[in-house]
Structures are given as C-alpha cells and as structure tokens.
Amino acid sequence: MPSPRVLSTAAVLAMTLPLFCSGAASAAVPTSSVYLQNYRTGLDAADSGGTVAAHNPKGNEDHQQWTPVAVSGGYQLRNADESNSCLGRNGSSAVTASCGADGTTWSIAEAGDSTYSVSVPGTSQYLTGATDSGSVQLGSYGDLARWYLTPVSYATTGMPSADTRTLDQVTFLTAHNAFANGADGNFASFPVSLFPNQDRGISSQLADGVRGFMLDDYTVSNQAVLCHNSCDGVSSPVPLATDLQRIVDFLKAHPGQFATVFLEDYASSDVLKSSLASVSGLNDVLYRPDQEGVAAKGWPTMADLSARGKQLLIFSDRTRASDTASGWATRDTFGVMYQREWTVENYWSMGAGLGDSDWSCYSRWGTDRPLTTDSAAFHPLFVMNQFRDYPIGSTIATDNGKLLNRAQNFCTPAARKKPNYLAVDRYETGSPTPLTTVGTLNTYILAPGQ
C-alpha cells in the first residue's frame, strides 16, 4: 500500500487539478496523475494485460492511474506505473499501446458536473465505460461516456470552525456489529459466539468515543432483538430497545454529542416501530433529515444540531420498495431513514479473517448507486467499512493500523469524498488506533476547488 499522498491546497493548485466535488465551476484538464473514473458506475479504467477494463477502484495496485499529457492534436493518457504505456484504441476497444503510436491521442473536453469526455479527435466516438467489470469501449455519447479525472493526490483545507462545520464534513468512529461484543449478553450461537466483533459493551463504546453503531435486528416473540446471522440457538438475545436506550441516555447526559445507528434490518415495520416506541426519550433526540429539507439544501451544522438537541440518526438497510411490496408502513414514518437514500457505503468484506486482503473500495449496492453518487445541494454521507468475514485478532490489529492509509489513498478517491463513518472491528486495537485515525480525518476537509 502507498504512503498517504494528501497534498496541501497550494501544492495541488500548482498542478491545476480539477474540482473534487460535483457541481463545480470550469476547470482545466489536469496535468498530474488521475483516476479515469466513470460518472455512471464509479468504476475505474485499468490496464488489464493490454486491454482497458472497468475495475473496482483500487488505489495504486491495479494500473488505474493515468497522467494526461498535452501533445499535438490533443492529449495522451499515460499509465502512471507502466513505462511508455498509453491509453489507446483498437477498433471499438480501448487498449494500451506505446505512447505516440496510432490511436493514443485523445480529445478531452469538459462535460459538466466536474466530468470530462474522452473522444477520438475529430469524430463522435467516445470512450465509454462498462456497467460491470467488462471492457472499456468506444461508443456514442451518454452518461457512460462521462468521466471524472479524479486526482490521485488531492487538496485539503482545514476543518471549518466548530460553529460552521456540517454533518457531512465530520468523521465518526463506528463499531461494526457493535452488539456482538460478548459483554452485554448473548449475540450468536456456537461457534459464532466465540468470535465477537467487539470486546467492549455499548456503554463502554460510547465512553471510548464510538459514535456509530452497526446493529443487526431480528424478530423474536414480536420484539426486535440483536443477533448475528440469526437468532436460532441464541438464549436471551439483547433487545434492540435496550441498546438504543443506552445510546439515548448517553446522549441526554452529554449535550452536543451526536450518534448514528445503522440497522441491518430483518424486522417488519410494525415490530421495529413498537420496539422504538419503548425507548424513553428517543423522540427528543431523534434527528429527521427527511422533514428538514436536507435533500434540497444540504446537511445542517453540528452546532445547529447541538443547539436543538437533535443527536441521533437511525438508518435501515432495507429499501422503501421492499417495505411497500411487503405491505408494511414505510420506516421513515416513524423516524428510521432508508440508508440508500441518504448514504453511500463501500462493500463490507476485505476478505476472510486470514490470508490475502482486498483493498479495493467500491459500492456495497453496486453500480446503480456508486460511491461517487452526489449532487450540488446534497452530499450523501460516506460509510467506509474496514473489516473481514471473520474477526481474527491479529488481522484486525493489522487492518486497523492501515485504516488511515486506505481511507486516504483508496476510499477517498473512490468516493470523491472523505469518509464520514469508519466502521471497524475491535476499535481499541491497531497502531495507530481507529480513534486516532478519526482524529486525523477531522483536521481537514477536501478543498472545494483548485
């Protein structure tokens, strides 16, 4: 993995990088290394043995970095880690070829919302992405022919003051399977019960600085309870309401603090609504972005949320369509937001608990909602997962120590935004610890323009 490549604003300004946020003003074609990232899918153009293919973003590990170089008649796109290798074309296919060979000169033009078109000079043939891991082709113009030239080394500026920073500018430490901790009660049957994702209970997590909580809720005896994989064979699982009460009580005792709950949600709307109704004080602190026009005007400041005592946001991974199809009330009618409407999230697994790891960063929900999903007014919150299929202690410590590196060099470029939630196992382990990494990310935001 590379060392962090986050540059100062002044350094990146000198390289004339494009704007890093959608809806930005006109910008020149960059002259430094970029990811050729498809607007429609979020996938990167990568050299794959001479063929150019659409791959999941993977930092510097997959020949995905290109440097635009002005030449007579247009630009070459030189692969940043392969000598004299340029983006070229062979018939309708994108390939790599020796720089300067026929077919390696391209026209690059702005295409709106910080995107560019890459075309064959003097023609209506455009570089066109694939909707999966297929080959990059030449075709007609459309959303698949729009590309971000996402900077490899991006500009940052200092975190706004405490009274002006907005929710989407802040990063929170998040506990993956926060309930599966072996301290608060039973969460799984044997042998899964032998492998807790966390070592400390919810109250300790709150005291330690955890502010995001991933919880799996199932229905037992018409009550939402917390189990991992299923509740079969789990004696006395912890009720969802119990852990929510712990969180609400903490927030009421600590004005100005903000927490988010992410439900991997297997309960019906009626069961979930009933369980939430039993949590004392929940409605006092519950934040409702759907009722405040966030989708049209953006997220509020943290100071505003604090002043109003709105301290808790709850998401469900279910969809509005699935609830409607089941004949259930939609969850947002009682304050639970549909996560896919408000966030983007990378795929959860980096591999098994031992062995090779996958550091690529791509959408949990596929190319229909890539990590790059954005708009001028409303920026979805970015949930970054960093954990494995199975929580193995030594692997967790190593992965947590590399969290900052992956956040800065893999996932920030992949999403074109800084992570808002860093979800990990056993958050107290690693060097630096995930809480230290959260502190680092909370010292800056991405620069609004170059």
Short mmCIF file of C-alpha atoms in Angstrom, two decimals:
data_model
loop_
_atom_site.label_atom_id
_atom_site.label_comp_id
_atom_site.label_asym_id
_atom_site.label_seq_id
_atom_site.Cartn_x
_atom_site.Cartn_y
_atom_site.Cartn_z
CA MET A 1 0.00 0.00 0.00
CA PRO A 2 1.26 3.53 -0.68
CA SER A 3 2.08 6.06 1.98
CA PRO A 4 -0.51 8.83 2.33
CA ARG A 5 -0.49 11.26 -0.62
CA VAL A 6 -2.60 14.12 0.70
CA LEU A 7 -1.15 17.42 -0.52
CA SER A 8 -1.62 20.94 0.72
CA THR A 9 -4.03 23.15 -1.16
CA ALA A 10 -1.22 25.31 -2.52
CA ALA A 11 0.70 22.33 -3.87
CA VAL A 12 -2.29 20.95 -5.71
CA LEU A 13 -3.30 24.35 -7.04
CA ALA A 14 0.01 24.47 -8.80
CA MET A 15 -0.83 21.23 -10.61
CA THR A 16 -4.19 22.53 -11.91
CA LEU A 17 -6.21 19.56 -10.70
CA PRO A 18 -9.95 19.51 -11.40
CA LEU A 19 -12.52 20.28 -8.78
CA PHE A 20 -13.13 17.37 -6.45
CA CYS A 21 -16.83 17.98 -5.86
CA SER A 22 -19.75 17.80 -8.24
CA GLY A 23 -21.42 20.97 -9.42
CA ALA A 24 -18.08 22.80 -9.58
CA ALA A 25 -17.02 25.59 -11.90
CA SER A 26 -14.94 25.21 -15.06
CA ALA A 27 -11.52 23.62 -14.61
CA ALA A 28 -8.63 22.81 -16.89
CA VAL A 29 -7.58 19.31 -17.84
CA PRO A 30 -5.27 18.23 -15.01
CA THR A 31 -1.59 17.64 -15.56
CA SER A 32 -0.98 15.29 -12.63
CA SER A 33 -1.92 11.65 -12.14
CA VAL A 34 -5.65 10.91 -12.03
CA TYR A 35 -8.08 8.03 -11.90
CA LEU A 36 -10.18 7.76 -15.06
CA GLN A 37 -13.38 7.14 -13.15
CA ASN A 38 -16.73 6.60 -14.82
CA TYR A 39 -19.51 9.02 -13.91
CA ARG A 40 -22.27 6.44 -14.28
CA THR A 41 -20.69 3.48 -12.47
CA GLY A 42 -17.86 4.82 -10.30
CA LEU A 43 -15.56 2.15 -11.79
CA ASP A 44 -12.01 2.99 -12.90
CA ALA A 45 -10.38 2.37 -16.25
CA ALA A 46 -7.49 -0.03 -15.61
CA ASP A 47 -4.86 -1.60 -17.83
CA SER A 48 -5.58 -5.32 -17.73
CA GLY A 49 -2.83 -7.03 -19.70
CA GLY A 50 -3.16 -4.69 -22.67
CA THR A 51 -6.95 -4.43 -22.52
CA VAL A 52 -8.51 -1.49 -20.70
CA ALA A 53 -11.24 -2.75 -18.39
CA ALA A 54 -13.68 -1.28 -15.87
CA HIS A 55 -12.41 -2.30 -12.43
CA ASN A 56 -13.30 -1.53 -8.85
CA PRO A 57 -11.19 1.41 -7.59
CA LYS A 58 -8.01 0.02 -6.06
CA GLY A 59 -5.56 2.82 -5.47
CA ASN A 60 -2.14 2.19 -6.98
CA GLU A 61 -2.50 -1.61 -7.02
CA ASP A 62 -4.20 -2.17 -10.37
CA HIS A 63 -2.67 0.08 -13.08
CA GLN A 64 -5.53 2.55 -12.64
CA GLN A 65 -3.56 5.80 -12.53
CA TRP A 66 -3.15 7.90 -15.67
CA THR A 67 -1.37 11.16 -16.40
CA PRO A 68 -2.84 13.48 -19.07
CA VAL A 69 -0.07 14.94 -21.24
CA ALA A 70 -0.76 17.60 -23.87
CA VAL A 71 0.55 16.59 -27.30
CA SER A 72 -0.05 17.80 -30.83
CA GLY A 73 -3.73 17.29 -31.65
CA GLY A 74 -4.91 16.56 -28.11
CA TYR A 75 -3.76 14.54 -25.11
CA GLN A 76 -2.11 11.28 -24.26
CA LEU A 77 -3.20 9.42 -21.14
CA ARG A 78 -0.03 7.78 -19.88
CA ASN A 79 -0.26 4.94 -17.39
CA ALA A 80 1.44 6.23 -14.26
CA ASP A 81 3.21 2.98 -13.31
CA GLU A 82 3.95 1.40 -16.70
CA SER A 83 6.76 2.81 -18.79
CA ASN A 84 5.73 4.24 -22.18
CA SER A 85 2.22 2.77 -21.92
CA CYS A 86 -0.70 4.92 -23.03
CA LEU A 87 -4.44 4.59 -23.37
CA GLY A 88 -5.12 3.68 -26.97
CA ARG A 89 -7.74 2.11 -29.18
CA ASN A 90 -8.03 -0.86 -31.49
CA GLY A 91 -11.25 -0.74 -33.48
CA SER A 92 -14.02 -0.21 -30.93
CA SER A 93 -11.96 -1.44 -27.98
CA ALA A 94 -9.81 0.55 -25.57
CA VAL A 95 -6.32 -0.90 -25.19
CA THR A 96 -2.89 0.15 -24.02
CA ALA A 97 -0.18 0.86 -26.57
CA SER A 98 3.20 2.53 -26.80
CA CYS A 99 2.82 6.25 -26.27
CA GLY A 100 2.87 8.03 -29.62
CA ALA A 101 1.56 5.04 -31.56
CA ASP A 102 -1.51 5.46 -33.74
CA GLY A 103 -4.66 5.75 -31.66
CA THR A 104 -3.07 7.14 -28.48
CA THR A 105 -4.10 10.76 -28.98
CA TRP A 106 -7.43 11.83 -27.49
CA SER A 107 -9.59 14.91 -27.22
CA ILE A 108 -10.54 15.73 -23.62
CA ALA A 109 -13.36 18.19 -23.00
CA GLU A 110 -15.43 19.22 -20.00
CA ALA A 111 -18.83 17.52 -19.82
CA GLY A 112 -20.47 19.17 -16.80
CA ASP A 113 -20.53 18.44 -13.07
CA SER A 114 -16.73 18.12 -12.93
CA THR A 115 -16.75 15.39 -15.61
CA TYR A 116 -14.94 15.13 -18.92
CA SER A 117 -15.46 13.39 -22.21
CA VAL A 118 -12.58 11.48 -23.82
CA SER A 119 -13.05 11.12 -27.57
CA VAL A 120 -11.29 10.28 -30.81
CA PRO A 121 -10.20 13.64 -32.26
CA GLY A 122 -12.48 14.91 -35.00
CA THR A 123 -15.08 12.15 -34.54
CA SER A 124 -18.20 11.36 -32.49
CA GLN A 125 -16.58 8.28 -30.95
CA TYR A 126 -16.24 8.48 -27.19
CA LEU A 127 -14.51 6.39 -24.56
CA THR A 128 -17.40 4.55 -22.91
CA GLY A 129 -17.38 2.68 -19.62
CA ALA A 130 -18.87 -0.73 -18.89
CA THR A 131 -21.62 -1.28 -16.32
CA ASP A 132 -19.62 -4.12 -14.73
CA SER A 133 -16.05 -5.42 -14.98
CA GLY A 134 -16.22 -5.59 -18.78
CA SER A 135 -14.01 -3.88 -21.33
CA VAL A 136 -13.95 -0.14 -21.89
CA GLN A 137 -15.13 0.56 -25.42
CA LEU A 138 -15.68 3.35 -27.94
CA GLY A 139 -19.28 4.37 -28.46
CA SER A 140 -21.79 7.18 -28.60
CA TYR A 141 -22.04 9.97 -26.06
CA GLY A 142 -24.06 9.49 -22.86
CA ASP A 143 -23.54 9.12 -19.12
CA LEU A 144 -21.25 6.12 -19.68
CA ALA A 145 -19.07 8.41 -21.80
CA ARG A 146 -18.58 10.90 -18.97
CA TRP A 147 -15.50 10.51 -16.79
CA TYR A 148 -14.16 12.04 -13.64
CA LEU A 149 -10.44 12.78 -13.77
CA THR A 150 -10.18 12.15 -10.04
CA PRO A 151 -6.86 13.35 -8.61
CA VAL A 152 -4.58 10.77 -7.06
CA SER A 153 -3.14 13.46 -4.78
CA TYR A 154 -5.96 15.70 -3.67
CA ALA A 155 -6.08 19.08 -2.00
CA THR A 156 -7.31 19.62 1.54
CA THR A 157 -8.12 22.59 3.68
CA GLY A 158 -8.52 22.89 7.42
CA MET A 159 -11.68 21.71 9.18
CA PRO A 160 -14.20 24.56 9.43
CA SER A 161 -14.77 26.10 12.84
CA ALA A 162 -16.96 24.31 15.35
CA ASP A 163 -19.87 26.66 14.69
CA THR A 164 -19.84 26.22 10.89
CA ARG A 165 -18.83 22.61 10.18
CA THR A 166 -21.65 20.50 8.74
CA LEU A 167 -22.57 16.88 9.43
CA ASP A 168 -21.16 15.72 6.09
CA GLN A 169 -17.74 17.22 6.93
CA VAL A 170 -17.22 15.19 10.12
CA THR A 171 -15.90 11.65 10.56
CA PHE A 172 -17.20 9.32 13.31
CA LEU A 173 -15.69 6.15 14.77
CA THR A 174 -18.15 3.33 14.08
CA ALA A 175 -18.33 -0.12 15.68
CA HIS A 176 -19.14 -2.91 13.24
CA ASN A 177 -21.59 -5.33 14.88
CA ALA A 178 -21.45 -3.19 17.99
CA PHE A 179 -23.85 -5.57 19.79
CA ALA A 180 -21.65 -8.64 19.15
CA ASN A 181 -19.34 -7.82 22.00
CA GLY A 182 -19.51 -10.68 24.46
CA ALA A 183 -20.06 -8.18 27.28
CA ASP A 184 -23.72 -7.10 27.06
CA GLY A 185 -25.26 -10.54 26.53
CA ASN A 186 -25.69 -13.37 24.05
CA PHE A 187 -25.47 -12.45 20.37
CA ALA A 188 -24.95 -15.72 18.45
CA SER A 189 -24.97 -19.47 18.78
CA PHE A 190 -21.84 -21.64 18.88
CA PRO A 191 -19.30 -21.35 17.21
CA VAL A 192 -20.02 -17.77 16.01
CA SER A 193 -20.33 -16.77 19.67
CA LEU A 194 -16.60 -17.48 20.06
CA PHE A 195 -15.71 -14.61 17.69
CA PRO A 196 -17.12 -11.30 18.94
CA ASN A 197 -16.59 -8.31 16.67
CA GLN A 198 -16.11 -6.02 19.67
CA ASP A 199 -14.58 -6.63 23.09
CA ARG A 200 -16.47 -3.91 24.97
CA GLY A 201 -20.14 -3.30 25.65
CA ILE A 202 -22.21 -0.45 24.22
CA SER A 203 -21.80 1.77 27.29
CA SER A 204 -18.02 1.38 27.16
CA GLN A 205 -18.04 2.02 23.41
CA LEU A 206 -19.87 5.30 23.99
CA ALA A 207 -17.44 6.32 26.72
CA ASP A 208 -14.49 5.48 24.45
CA GLY A 209 -15.67 7.75 21.63
CA VAL A 210 -17.60 5.39 19.35
CA ARG A 211 -20.41 7.35 17.68
CA GLY A 212 -21.64 4.95 15.00
CA PHE A 213 -23.25 1.63 15.89
CA MET A 214 -23.99 -1.18 13.43
CA LEU A 215 -26.74 -3.40 14.86
CA ASP A 216 -28.49 -6.48 13.38
CA ASP A 217 -32.12 -6.72 14.43
CA TYR A 218 -34.35 -9.81 14.16
CA THR A 219 -37.80 -10.62 15.48
CA VAL A 220 -38.26 -12.93 18.48
CA SER A 221 -41.62 -13.04 20.27
CA ASN A 222 -42.78 -9.96 18.37
CA GLN A 223 -39.82 -7.95 19.64
CA ALA A 224 -36.75 -6.64 17.79
CA VAL A 225 -33.65 -8.28 19.26
CA LEU A 226 -29.96 -8.26 18.36
CA CYS A 227 -28.42 -11.42 16.86
CA HIS A 228 -25.60 -12.18 14.47
CA ASN A 229 -26.62 -14.21 11.37
CA SER A 230 -29.80 -15.47 13.05
CA CYS A 231 -31.36 -15.90 16.47
CA ASP A 232 -31.51 -19.70 16.22
CA GLY A 233 -29.96 -21.18 19.34
CA VAL A 234 -29.37 -17.76 20.95
CA SER A 235 -30.61 -17.68 24.51
CA SER A 236 -31.87 -14.31 25.76
CA PRO A 237 -30.57 -12.04 22.99
CA VAL A 238 -30.34 -8.35 23.89
CA PRO A 239 -33.42 -6.36 22.82
CA LEU A 240 -32.74 -3.59 20.32
CA ALA A 241 -34.54 -1.21 22.67
CA THR A 242 -32.01 -1.96 25.42
CA ASP A 243 -29.05 -0.78 23.38
CA LEU A 244 -30.96 2.17 21.94
CA GLN A 245 -31.84 3.20 25.50
CA ARG A 246 -28.15 3.10 26.43
CA ILE A 247 -27.36 5.37 23.49
CA VAL A 248 -30.23 7.79 24.19
CA ASP A 249 -29.34 8.01 27.89
CA PHE A 250 -25.72 8.79 27.00
CA LEU A 251 -26.72 11.49 24.53
CA LYS A 252 -29.04 13.15 27.01
CA ALA A 253 -26.25 13.15 29.58
CA HIS A 254 -23.80 14.59 27.04
CA PRO A 255 -25.37 17.51 25.16
CA GLY A 256 -23.61 18.28 21.89
CA GLN A 257 -22.65 14.67 21.17
CA PHE A 258 -24.07 13.01 18.06
CA ALA A 259 -24.56 9.30 17.29
CA THR A 260 -25.78 7.22 14.36
CA VAL A 261 -27.32 3.75 14.37
CA PHE A 262 -27.14 1.54 11.27
CA LEU A 263 -29.65 -1.31 11.30
CA GLU A 264 -29.07 -4.48 9.32
CA ASP A 265 -32.78 -4.79 9.49
CA TYR A 266 -34.71 -8.09 9.44
CA ALA A 267 -37.75 -6.95 11.41
CA SER A 268 -41.08 -5.82 10.00
CA SER A 269 -42.00 -2.15 10.23
CA ASP A 270 -44.58 -2.86 12.94
CA VAL A 271 -42.12 -4.75 15.12
CA LEU A 272 -39.42 -2.13 14.70
CA LYS A 273 -41.85 0.72 15.41
CA SER A 274 -43.06 -0.98 18.58
CA SER A 275 -39.50 -1.55 19.82
CA LEU A 276 -38.52 2.07 19.19
CA ALA A 277 -41.64 3.30 20.97
CA SER A 278 -40.44 1.63 24.16
CA VAL A 279 -37.22 3.70 24.25
CA SER A 280 -37.69 6.55 26.68
CA GLY A 281 -36.66 9.95 25.30
CA LEU A 282 -35.91 8.69 21.80
CA ASN A 283 -38.12 11.22 20.04
CA ASP A 284 -36.47 14.06 21.97
CA VAL A 285 -33.07 13.39 20.37
CA LEU A 286 -34.08 11.79 17.06
CA TYR A 287 -32.95 13.76 14.00
CA ARG A 288 -35.23 13.66 10.93
CA PRO A 289 -33.40 14.85 7.77
CA ASP A 290 -36.45 13.93 5.69
CA GLN A 291 -38.52 16.56 7.50
CA GLU A 292 -35.90 19.31 7.25
CA GLY A 293 -35.27 19.53 3.51
CA VAL A 294 -31.74 18.14 3.66
CA ALA A 295 -32.02 16.62 0.17
CA ALA A 296 -32.61 20.10 -1.25
CA LYS A 297 -30.42 22.31 0.95
CA GLY A 298 -27.76 20.04 2.42
CA TRP A 299 -26.85 18.87 5.91
CA PRO A 300 -27.10 21.19 8.92
CA THR A 301 -24.18 22.33 11.01
CA MET A 302 -23.17 20.29 14.01
CA ALA A 303 -23.74 23.43 16.11
CA ASP A 304 -27.35 23.66 14.92
CA LEU A 305 -28.00 20.01 15.75
CA SER A 306 -26.44 20.53 19.17
CA ALA A 307 -28.48 23.64 19.91
CA ARG A 308 -31.71 21.81 19.07
CA GLY A 309 -30.78 18.63 20.92
CA LYS A 310 -31.03 16.56 17.75
CA GLN A 311 -28.38 13.97 18.50
CA LEU A 312 -29.36 10.63 16.95
CA LEU A 313 -29.79 9.48 13.36
CA ILE A 314 -31.14 5.99 12.62
CA PHE A 315 -30.72 4.21 9.29
CA SER A 316 -32.15 0.93 7.99
CA ASP A 317 -30.55 -1.08 5.19
CA ARG A 318 -33.98 -2.09 3.92
CA THR A 319 -35.46 -0.25 0.94
CA ARG A 320 -38.64 1.72 0.64
CA ALA A 321 -39.68 -0.52 -2.27
CA SER A 322 -39.24 -3.75 -0.26
CA ASP A 323 -41.36 -2.43 2.61
CA THR A 324 -44.06 -1.27 0.25
CA ALA A 325 -44.03 -4.62 -1.56
CA SER A 326 -44.47 -6.38 1.80
CA GLY A 327 -47.46 -4.21 2.61
CA TRP A 328 -45.66 -2.58 5.53
CA ALA A 329 -45.61 1.03 6.60
CA THR A 330 -42.51 2.82 5.40
CA ARG A 331 -39.95 3.19 8.17
CA ASP A 332 -39.45 6.88 7.71
CA THR A 333 -43.00 7.42 9.00
CA PHE A 334 -41.59 6.71 12.47
CA GLY A 335 -38.15 8.26 12.03
CA VAL A 336 -35.96 5.48 10.59
CA MET A 337 -34.27 6.61 7.38
CA TYR A 338 -33.63 4.35 4.41
CA GLN A 339 -29.87 4.26 4.24
CA ARG A 340 -29.63 4.00 0.46
CA GLU A 341 -31.43 7.33 0.16
CA TRP A 342 -29.00 9.19 2.42
CA THR A 343 -25.60 7.48 2.29
CA VAL A 344 -23.15 5.65 0.11
CA GLU A 345 -21.26 2.66 1.50
CA ASN A 346 -18.38 0.53 0.31
CA TYR A 347 -18.62 -3.26 0.11
CA TRP A 348 -18.22 -4.65 3.59
CA SER A 349 -15.73 -7.50 3.18
CA MET A 350 -11.98 -7.20 2.67
CA GLY A 351 -11.71 -10.99 2.55
CA ALA A 352 -11.54 -13.84 5.04
CA GLY A 353 -10.14 -13.34 8.50
CA LEU A 354 -6.75 -14.70 7.44
CA GLY A 355 -4.82 -14.58 4.19
CA ASP A 356 -4.94 -12.15 1.29
CA SER A 357 -6.89 -8.92 1.59
CA ASP A 358 -8.83 -6.88 -0.94
CA TRP A 359 -8.15 -3.17 -0.51
CA SER A 360 -10.39 -2.07 -3.38
CA CYS A 361 -13.16 0.35 -2.47
CA TYR A 362 -16.47 0.07 -4.31
CA SER A 363 -20.17 0.33 -3.62
CA ARG A 364 -21.93 -2.17 -1.41
CA TRP A 365 -25.02 -1.52 -3.55
CA GLY A 366 -23.46 -1.93 -6.99
CA THR A 367 -23.08 0.43 -9.90
CA ASP A 368 -26.67 1.68 -9.61
CA ARG A 369 -25.51 3.67 -6.57
CA PRO A 370 -21.74 4.13 -6.85
CA LEU A 371 -19.69 5.72 -4.11
CA THR A 372 -19.42 8.81 -6.30
CA THR A 373 -23.19 9.47 -6.08
CA ASP A 374 -23.56 13.16 -5.34
CA SER A 375 -25.39 16.38 -6.19
CA ALA A 376 -24.71 20.08 -5.91
CA ALA A 377 -27.00 20.51 -2.88
CA PHE A 378 -26.95 17.21 -1.04
CA HIS A 379 -23.85 15.13 -0.37
CA PRO A 380 -24.66 11.56 0.78
CA LEU A 381 -22.79 10.53 3.91
CA PHE A 382 -19.99 8.05 3.17
CA VAL A 383 -19.86 4.89 5.29
CA MET A 384 -16.44 3.25 4.95
CA ASN A 385 -16.20 -0.37 6.09
CA GLN A 386 -12.85 -1.89 7.04
CA PHE A 387 -13.26 -5.44 8.33
CA ARG A 388 -13.18 -9.10 7.27
CA ASP A 389 -15.59 -12.00 7.05
CA TYR A 390 -14.35 -13.35 10.39
CA PRO A 391 -12.92 -11.29 13.29
CA ILE A 392 -9.42 -12.67 13.89
CA GLY A 393 -7.49 -10.60 16.45
CA SER A 394 -4.10 -10.34 14.76
CA THR A 395 -5.64 -9.50 11.40
CA ILE A 396 -7.91 -6.87 12.95
CA ALA A 397 -4.96 -5.12 14.61
CA THR A 398 -3.05 -5.02 11.32
CA ASP A 399 -6.05 -3.78 9.35
CA ASN A 400 -6.89 -1.11 11.90
CA GLY A 401 -3.32 0.15 11.74
CA LYS A 402 -3.73 0.63 7.98
CA LEU A 403 -7.10 2.36 8.24
CA LEU A 404 -5.80 5.88 7.57
CA ASN A 405 -3.81 4.70 4.57
CA ARG A 406 -6.83 3.02 2.98
CA ALA A 407 -9.16 5.90 3.83
CA GLN A 408 -6.87 8.46 2.22
CA ASN A 409 -5.40 6.56 -0.72
CA PHE A 410 -8.10 4.09 -1.71
CA CYS A 411 -11.52 5.12 -0.47
CA THR A 412 -11.43 8.91 -0.62
CA PRO A 413 -10.53 8.90 -4.34
CA ALA A 414 -13.00 6.06 -4.97
CA ALA A 415 -15.86 8.07 -3.45
CA ARG A 416 -14.53 11.54 -4.28
CA LYS A 417 -15.37 12.40 -0.68
CA LYS A 418 -13.90 11.89 2.78
CA PRO A 419 -15.42 9.05 4.85
CA ASN A 420 -17.98 10.16 7.42
CA TYR A 421 -18.11 6.83 9.26
CA LEU A 422 -15.15 4.48 9.74
CA ALA A 423 -16.57 1.07 10.65
CA VAL A 424 -14.15 -1.40 12.22
CA ASP A 425 -13.92 -4.42 14.49
CA ARG A 426 -12.31 -4.07 17.94
CA TYR A 427 -11.79 -0.35 17.60
CA GLU A 428 -9.34 -0.16 20.50
CA THR A 429 -6.67 -2.19 18.64
CA GLY A 430 -4.17 -1.19 15.97
CA SER A 431 -1.37 1.34 15.69
CA PRO A 432 -2.50 3.98 15.14
CA THR A 433 -5.87 3.13 16.63
CA PRO A 434 -9.01 3.86 14.61
CA LEU A 435 -9.89 6.67 17.05
CA THR A 436 -6.57 8.32 16.23
CA THR A 437 -7.34 7.96 12.52
CA VAL A 438 -10.75 9.57 13.07
CA GLY A 439 -8.98 12.44 14.80
CA THR A 440 -6.68 12.90 11.81
CA LEU A 441 -9.56 12.92 9.33
CA ASN A 442 -11.31 15.51 11.47
CA THR A 443 -8.49 18.00 10.97
CA TYR A 444 -9.36 18.68 7.31
CA ILE A 445 -11.93 18.60 4.56
CA LEU A 446 -11.40 18.23 0.83
CA ALA A 447 -10.68 21.57 -0.78
CA PRO A 448 -13.78 22.98 -2.50
CA GLY A 449 -11.88 23.85 -5.67
CA GLN A 450 -8.49 24.17 -7.35
#
